[in-house]
CSV table of C-alpha atoms in Angstrom, one decimal:
chain,number,residue,atom,x,y,z
A,52,MET,CA,-31.7,6.3,0.2
A,53,VAL,CA,-30.2,8.5,-2.5
A,54,GLU,CA,-28.6,7.5,-5.8
A,55,LEU,CA,-24.9,8.5,-6.2
A,56,ASN,CA,-23.7,10.6,-9.1
A,57,GLU,CA,-20.5,9.9,-11.0
A,58,GLN,CA,-18.3,12.1,-8.8
A,59,GLU,CA,-19.6,10.5,-5.6
A,60,ILE,CA,-19.1,7.0,-7.0
A,61,GLY,CA,-15.4,7.8,-7.7
A,62,GLN,CA,-14.9,8.9,-4.1
A,63,VAL,CA,-16.2,5.7,-2.5
A,64,SER,CA,-13.5,3.5,-1.1
A,65,GLY,CA,-13.3,-0.1,-2.1
A,66,GLY,CA,-12.8,-1.4,1.4
A,67,ILE,CA,-10.2,-3.6,2.9
A,68,ALA,CA,-10.3,-6.6,0.5
A,69,PRO,CA,-6.8,-6.0,-1.0
A,70,PHE,CA,-5.3,-6.0,2.5
A,71,ILE,CA,-7.1,-9.2,3.6
A,72,GLY,CA,-5.6,-10.9,0.5
A,73,LEU,CA,-2.2,-9.5,1.4
A,74,ALA,CA,-2.6,-10.9,5.0
A,75,ALA,CA,-3.6,-14.3,3.6
A,76,ALA,CA,-0.6,-14.3,1.2
A,77,VAL,CA,1.8,-13.5,4.0
A,78,TYR,CA,0.4,-16.2,6.2
A,79,SER,CA,0.6,-18.8,3.4
A,80,GLN,CA,4.2,-17.7,2.8
A,81,PHE,CA,5.2,-18.6,6.3
A,82,THR,CA,3.2,-21.8,6.5
A,83,ALA,CA,4.1,-23.4,3.1
A,84,THR,CA,5.5,-26.9,3.7
A,85,THR,CA,6.3,-28.2,0.2
A,86,LEU,CA,8.3,-26.8,-2.6
A,87,THR,CA,5.2,-26.4,-4.8
A,88,GLY,CA,3.4,-24.7,-1.9
A,89,ALA,CA,6.3,-22.3,-1.4
A,90,VAL,CA,6.4,-21.3,-5.1
A,91,VAL,CA,2.6,-20.8,-5.2
A,92,ALA,CA,2.8,-18.7,-1.9
A,93,ARG,CA,5.5,-16.5,-3.4
A,94,VAL,CA,3.5,-15.9,-6.6
A,95,GLY,CA,0.5,-15.1,-4.4
A,96,LEU,CA,2.5,-12.8,-2.2
A,97,ALA,CA,3.8,-10.9,-5.2
A,98,THR,CA,0.4,-10.5,-6.7
A,99,ALA,CA,-1.1,-9.4,-3.4
A,100,VAL,CA,1.6,-6.8,-2.8
A,101,TYR,CA,1.0,-5.5,-6.3
A,102,GLY,CA,-2.8,-5.4,-5.8
A,103,ALA,CA,-2.6,-3.6,-2.5
A,104,GLY,CA,-0.1,-1.1,-3.9
A,105,SER,CA,-2.3,-0.4,-6.8
A,106,TYR,CA,-5.3,0.1,-4.5
A,107,ILE,CA,-3.4,2.6,-2.4
A,108,ASN,CA,-2.0,4.4,-5.4
A,109,ASP,CA,-5.5,4.7,-7.0
A,110,ASN,CA,-7.1,6.0,-3.8
A,111,SER,CA,-4.4,8.7,-3.0
């Protein structure tokens, strides 16, 4: 095993975690049954879209 230098660390991808969060937010958006649940789902969806977009922007 080799230790990574600063340049190599910057090139490592963060994985698919932002997209899993986005999928969960989309799912909760369509399955919310109460008004409070719908509001929370919309806030979560907006946050997840922003997070996934930031991830894509940082890695391109």
